[in-house]
XYZ file of C-alpha atoms in Angstrom:
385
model
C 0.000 0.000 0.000
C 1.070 3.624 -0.592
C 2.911 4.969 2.102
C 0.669 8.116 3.595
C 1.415 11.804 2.614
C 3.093 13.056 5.841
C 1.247 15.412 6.976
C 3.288 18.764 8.988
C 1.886 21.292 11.766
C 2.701 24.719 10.166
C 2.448 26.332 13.295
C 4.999 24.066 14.740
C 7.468 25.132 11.780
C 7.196 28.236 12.845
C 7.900 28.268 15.992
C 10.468 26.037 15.691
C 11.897 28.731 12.823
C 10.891 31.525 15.099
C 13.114 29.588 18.129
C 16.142 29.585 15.298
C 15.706 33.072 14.670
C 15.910 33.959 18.292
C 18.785 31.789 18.734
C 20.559 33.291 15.715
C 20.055 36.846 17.010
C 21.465 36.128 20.087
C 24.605 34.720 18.741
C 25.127 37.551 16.906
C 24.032 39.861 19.464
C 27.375 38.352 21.508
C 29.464 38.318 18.528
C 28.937 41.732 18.208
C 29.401 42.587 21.793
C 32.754 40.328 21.590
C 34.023 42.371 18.207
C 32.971 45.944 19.989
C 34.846 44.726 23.268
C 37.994 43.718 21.066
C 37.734 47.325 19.212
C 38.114 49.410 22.236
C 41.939 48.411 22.760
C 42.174 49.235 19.484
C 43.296 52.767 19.421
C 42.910 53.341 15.519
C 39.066 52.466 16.028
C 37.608 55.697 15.887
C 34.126 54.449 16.695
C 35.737 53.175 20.098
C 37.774 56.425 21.010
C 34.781 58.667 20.259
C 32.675 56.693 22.942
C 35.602 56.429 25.205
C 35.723 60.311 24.661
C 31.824 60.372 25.468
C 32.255 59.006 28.842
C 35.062 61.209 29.692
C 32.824 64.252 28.552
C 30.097 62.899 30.727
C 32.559 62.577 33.810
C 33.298 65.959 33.438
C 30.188 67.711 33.107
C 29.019 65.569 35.792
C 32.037 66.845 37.941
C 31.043 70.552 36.614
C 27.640 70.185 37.600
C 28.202 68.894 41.288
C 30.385 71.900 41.844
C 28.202 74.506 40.733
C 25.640 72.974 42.962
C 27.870 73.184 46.033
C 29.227 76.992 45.209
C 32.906 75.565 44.694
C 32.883 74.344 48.073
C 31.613 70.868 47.734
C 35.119 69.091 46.410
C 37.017 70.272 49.259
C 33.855 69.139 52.001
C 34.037 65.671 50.560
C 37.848 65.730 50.580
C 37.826 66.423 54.264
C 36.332 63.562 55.819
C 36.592 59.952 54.930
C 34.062 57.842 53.797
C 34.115 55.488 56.410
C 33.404 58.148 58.863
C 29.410 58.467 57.299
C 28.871 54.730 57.121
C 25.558 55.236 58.892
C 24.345 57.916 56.631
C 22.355 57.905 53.569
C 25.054 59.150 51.225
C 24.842 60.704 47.627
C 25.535 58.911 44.602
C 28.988 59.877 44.609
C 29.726 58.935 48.432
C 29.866 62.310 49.791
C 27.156 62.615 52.990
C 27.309 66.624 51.412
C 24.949 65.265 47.842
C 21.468 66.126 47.556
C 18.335 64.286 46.086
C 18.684 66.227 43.045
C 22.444 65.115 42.338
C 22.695 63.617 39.054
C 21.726 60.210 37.778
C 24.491 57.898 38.007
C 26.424 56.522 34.776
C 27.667 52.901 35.141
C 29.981 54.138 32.798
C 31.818 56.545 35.129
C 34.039 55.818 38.016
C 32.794 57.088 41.623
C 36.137 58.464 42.121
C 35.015 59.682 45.500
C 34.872 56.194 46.962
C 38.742 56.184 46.537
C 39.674 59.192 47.503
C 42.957 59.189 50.168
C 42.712 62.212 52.752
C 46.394 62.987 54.070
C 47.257 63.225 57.687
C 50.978 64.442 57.191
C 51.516 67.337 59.569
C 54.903 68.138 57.544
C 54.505 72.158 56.300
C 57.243 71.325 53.875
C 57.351 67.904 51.666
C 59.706 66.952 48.917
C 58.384 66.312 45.449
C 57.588 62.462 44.781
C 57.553 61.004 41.444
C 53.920 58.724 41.589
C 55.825 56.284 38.805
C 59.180 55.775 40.928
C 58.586 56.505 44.369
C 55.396 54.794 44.982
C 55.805 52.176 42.410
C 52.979 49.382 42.289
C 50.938 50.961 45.429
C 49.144 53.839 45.981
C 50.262 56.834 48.281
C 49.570 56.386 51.308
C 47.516 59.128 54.222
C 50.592 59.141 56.005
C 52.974 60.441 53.479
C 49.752 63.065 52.155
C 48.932 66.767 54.324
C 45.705 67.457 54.448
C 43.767 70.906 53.450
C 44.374 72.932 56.453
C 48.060 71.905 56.442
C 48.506 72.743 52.669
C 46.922 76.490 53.664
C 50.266 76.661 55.760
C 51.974 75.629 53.721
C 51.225 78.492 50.841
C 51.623 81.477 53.210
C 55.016 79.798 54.798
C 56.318 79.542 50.244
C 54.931 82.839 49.820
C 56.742 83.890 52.713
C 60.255 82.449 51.910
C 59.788 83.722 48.105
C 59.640 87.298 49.537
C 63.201 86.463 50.972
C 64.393 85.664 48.079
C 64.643 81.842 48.590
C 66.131 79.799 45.884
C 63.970 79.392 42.517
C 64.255 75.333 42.500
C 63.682 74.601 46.248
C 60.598 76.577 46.007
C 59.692 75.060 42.906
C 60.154 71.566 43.991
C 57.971 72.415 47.377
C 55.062 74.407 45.235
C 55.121 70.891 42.787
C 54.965 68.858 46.298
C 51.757 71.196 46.824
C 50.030 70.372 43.455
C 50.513 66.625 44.517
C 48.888 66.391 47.620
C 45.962 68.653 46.123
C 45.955 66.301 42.740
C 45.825 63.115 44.729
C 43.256 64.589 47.379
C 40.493 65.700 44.524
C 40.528 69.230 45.950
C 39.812 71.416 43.463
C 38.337 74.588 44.727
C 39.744 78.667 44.980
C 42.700 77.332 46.882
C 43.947 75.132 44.360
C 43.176 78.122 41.679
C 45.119 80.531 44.061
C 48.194 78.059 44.251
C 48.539 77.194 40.834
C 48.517 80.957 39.850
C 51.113 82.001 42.344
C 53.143 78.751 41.026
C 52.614 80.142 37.587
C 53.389 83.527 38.385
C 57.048 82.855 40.103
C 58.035 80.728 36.895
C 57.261 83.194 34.618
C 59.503 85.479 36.941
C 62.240 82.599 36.684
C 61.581 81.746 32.546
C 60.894 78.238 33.653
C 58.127 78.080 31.363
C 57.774 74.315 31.223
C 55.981 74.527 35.253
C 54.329 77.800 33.545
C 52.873 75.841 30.697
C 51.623 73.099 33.057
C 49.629 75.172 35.554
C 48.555 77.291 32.689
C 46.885 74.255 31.166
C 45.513 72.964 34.954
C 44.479 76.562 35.749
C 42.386 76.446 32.335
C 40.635 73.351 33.265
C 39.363 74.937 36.736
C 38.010 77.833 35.076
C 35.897 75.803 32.918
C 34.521 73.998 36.060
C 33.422 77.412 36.944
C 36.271 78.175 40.023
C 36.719 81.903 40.647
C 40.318 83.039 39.471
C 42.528 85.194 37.656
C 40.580 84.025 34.697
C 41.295 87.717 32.378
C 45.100 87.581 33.677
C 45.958 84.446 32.763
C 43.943 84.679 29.622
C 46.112 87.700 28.541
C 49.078 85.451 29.179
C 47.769 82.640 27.021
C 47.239 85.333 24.021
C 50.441 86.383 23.988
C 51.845 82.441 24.080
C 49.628 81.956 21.205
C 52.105 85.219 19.529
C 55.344 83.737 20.758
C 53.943 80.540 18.809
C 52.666 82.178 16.221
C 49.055 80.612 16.416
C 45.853 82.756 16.307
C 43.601 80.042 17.632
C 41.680 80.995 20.519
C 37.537 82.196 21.521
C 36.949 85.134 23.890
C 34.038 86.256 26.096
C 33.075 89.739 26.079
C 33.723 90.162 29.399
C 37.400 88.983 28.805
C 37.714 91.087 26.056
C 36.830 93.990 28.036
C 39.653 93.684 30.914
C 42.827 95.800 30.534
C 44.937 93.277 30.337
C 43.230 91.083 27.607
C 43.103 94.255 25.595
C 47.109 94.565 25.913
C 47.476 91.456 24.931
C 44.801 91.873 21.762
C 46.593 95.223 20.988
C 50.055 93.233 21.196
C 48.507 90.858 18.582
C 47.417 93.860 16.210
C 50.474 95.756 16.407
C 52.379 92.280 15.637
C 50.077 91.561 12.575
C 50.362 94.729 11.151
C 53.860 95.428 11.209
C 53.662 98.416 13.958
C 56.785 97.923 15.726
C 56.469 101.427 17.339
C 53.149 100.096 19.042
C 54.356 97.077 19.634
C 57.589 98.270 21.884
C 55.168 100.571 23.867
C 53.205 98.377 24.673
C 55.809 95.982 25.806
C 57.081 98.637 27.868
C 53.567 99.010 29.456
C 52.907 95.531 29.811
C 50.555 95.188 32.954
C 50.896 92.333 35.610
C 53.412 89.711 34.216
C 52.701 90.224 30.697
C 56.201 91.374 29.676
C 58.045 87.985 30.871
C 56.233 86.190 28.310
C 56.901 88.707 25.781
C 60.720 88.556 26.925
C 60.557 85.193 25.208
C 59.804 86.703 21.275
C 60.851 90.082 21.686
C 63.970 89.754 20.548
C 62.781 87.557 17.312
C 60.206 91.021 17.281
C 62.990 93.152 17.207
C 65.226 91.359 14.740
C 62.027 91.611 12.462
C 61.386 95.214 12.928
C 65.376 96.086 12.007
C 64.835 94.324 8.797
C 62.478 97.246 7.802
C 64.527 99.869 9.291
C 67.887 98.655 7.493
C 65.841 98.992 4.125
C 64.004 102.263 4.679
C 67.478 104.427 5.974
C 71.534 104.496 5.221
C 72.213 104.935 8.157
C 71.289 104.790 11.422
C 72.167 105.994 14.943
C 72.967 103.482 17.675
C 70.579 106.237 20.261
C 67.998 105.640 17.960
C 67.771 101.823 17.859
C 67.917 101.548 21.312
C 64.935 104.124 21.979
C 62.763 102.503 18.912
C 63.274 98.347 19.944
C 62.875 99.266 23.956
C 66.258 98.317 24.783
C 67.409 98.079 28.637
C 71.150 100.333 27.217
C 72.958 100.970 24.341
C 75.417 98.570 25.077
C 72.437 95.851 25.244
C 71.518 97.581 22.022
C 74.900 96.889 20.385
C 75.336 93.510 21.817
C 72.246 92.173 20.168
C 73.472 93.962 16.480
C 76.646 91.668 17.110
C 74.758 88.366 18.168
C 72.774 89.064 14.722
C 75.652 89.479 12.898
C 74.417 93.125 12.140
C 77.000 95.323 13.806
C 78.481 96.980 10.779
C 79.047 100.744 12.097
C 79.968 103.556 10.138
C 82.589 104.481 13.298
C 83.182 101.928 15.301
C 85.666 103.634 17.240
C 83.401 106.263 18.601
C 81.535 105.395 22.322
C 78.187 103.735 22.111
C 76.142 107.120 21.926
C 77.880 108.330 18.775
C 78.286 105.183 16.960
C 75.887 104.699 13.403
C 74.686 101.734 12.050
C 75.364 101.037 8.007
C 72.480 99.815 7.203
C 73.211 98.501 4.017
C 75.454 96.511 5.366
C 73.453 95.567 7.963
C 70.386 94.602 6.156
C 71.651 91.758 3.877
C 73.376 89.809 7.280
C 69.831 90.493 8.817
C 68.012 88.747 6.543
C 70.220 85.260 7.013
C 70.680 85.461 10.753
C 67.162 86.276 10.887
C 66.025 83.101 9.024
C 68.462 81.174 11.166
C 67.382 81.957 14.729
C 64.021 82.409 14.233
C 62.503 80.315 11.286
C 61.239 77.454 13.879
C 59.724 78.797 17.455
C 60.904 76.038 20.537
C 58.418 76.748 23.427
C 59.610 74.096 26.351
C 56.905 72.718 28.058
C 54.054 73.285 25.823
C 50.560 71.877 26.381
């Protein structure tokens, strides 16, 4: 007999395909998670870098946000106590009993920094500098070897006290850099840590150590943005006119930056520069205000070199008296000297005393041009950011 026509349960096929499909899905749901988990260590996958960017950006505008809350007081609160301290409270998100209800909602993504935050107990007013990669190799510092926030207040007024005495540039360097640590490893960021990292930035410009300048110019920019009270139009001149010395117009400005005195110095530097004014631009860096003319110090001379290539071509001569009151020079013999470092100093009497000597410019003009291409064609600024 004919074997029966098998009959099938469409329903059953499709759950069974529907079971497949669901299977199949999954698979490739983990195979995807698998390839995106393998991406992130790759650091020429810009799809992983831009999240990884994305969570950073989150950390910090949640960091912004739960200082503006707290009036720029809530970092250093948090910082003072420890967290075991407020076991028994009901504490914020990020472990500080000082949160509200309102704080903002928490991103698996980002780390609660706060639960690992060390508070010092070092009583030591004065603390060498330790290297985190040499001196505390495979461990974390410990409270002992940290001073606290009140400790660290003595600390300033006891540096600020021994720079007034004319203490050594690199001790006090070295101590101010021990300062930073404690305040780095502590999370305090607040209008103390503003205060010492402009003082800190102030004293190397003083001593043209302008890699420690560059650095707490670049810290000092980041606790602006977090909205700490500073210096902000003082330090923003001084970042225009590092922008000159490096010959690089980037840069955004408030109006309320652009109307401060010294931001306007600093814009008027940049004009005068631009245009070719060297008349304007030796007053002003005669007139400098606050520290302004240390960081011009460091492209004057390049600024001067520039403005005696036009001179040498518009005159035959010139006197030495008049160099030295057009390019702001400290005396004529600093005038001279910088003529022979530029291999420029071609005088018309060389035997006569600095006031009387004049410069042949024609002669002058074509050794310019070559020694001018020479020292100045790259610009070297240590320490940039």
């Amino acid at each position: 007999m004919p074997k029966p026509t098998p009959s099938f349960n469409n329903n059953g096929l499709k759950r069974k395909t529907n079971d497949l499909a669901v299977s199949n899905k999954k698979a490739k749901k983990n195979a995807q998670k698998n390839a995106n988990a393998t991406r992130t260590f790759d650091v020429n996958d810009q799809t992983a870098l831009n999240l990884r960017a994305q969570r950073f950006q989150r950390e910090h505008e949640l960091e912004r946000t739960k200082h503006l809350r707290s009036n720029g007081q809530g970092a250093l609160r948090a910082n003072q106590n420890t967290v075991h301290l407020f076991k028994d409270m009901t504490l914020s998100r990020s472990g500080s009993p000082y949160g509200g209800a309102d704080d903002p909602e928490a991103d698996p993504n980002v780390i609660d920094w706060d639960r690992f935050t060390i508070v010092g107990t070092s009583q030591e007013i004065f603390k060498d500098y330790l290297r985190l990669t040499t001196e505390w190799p495979e461990q974390e510092p410990k409270p002992e070897q940290i001073r606290p926030y009140a400790v660290l207040q003595t600390t300033l007024l006891e540096l600020k006290k021994r720079w007034r005495e004319k203490c050594g540039y690199s001790w006090i360097c070295g101590q101010f850099k021990s300062l930073r640590q404690d305040l780095t490893v502590q999370r305090i960021k607040n209008d103390f840590t503003v205060q010492v990292y402009e003082i800190h930035a102030r004293m190397a410009l003083e001593s043209k150590d302008m890699v420690e300048y560059n650095q707490c110019q670049a810290t000092l920019k980041t606790l602006y943005e977090l909205g700490i009270q500073g210096k902000v139009e003082e330090f923003t001149a001084y970042r225009i006119l590092m922008l000159l010395h490096g010959r690089n117009r980037s840069g955004q400005l408030t109006p309320e930056q652009k109307a401060d005195p010294a931001v306007r110095h600093a814009l008027a530097v940049q004009r005068a520069q631009s245009m070719g004014n060297y008349h304007s631009l030796f007053d002003l860096y005669l007139t400098a205000p606050n520290m302004g003319a240390y960081i011009m110090d460091h492209f004057i001379d390049r600024e001067r070199a520039r403005a005696l290539l036009v001179i040498t071509k518009a005159y035959k001569t010139i006197p030495l008296q008049f160099i030295h009151d057009e390019l702001a020079f400290e005396s004529l013999n600093k005038a001279r000297e910088f003529l022979v470092d530029h291999s420029a100093a071609f005088f018309c009497d060389p035997r006569e005393p600095d006031n009387n000597k004049t410069l042949d410019c024609r002669l002058a003009s074509s050794q310019l041009s070559q020694t001018f291409e020479e020292k100045y064609r790259k610009v070297l600024i240590k320490g940039a950011i």
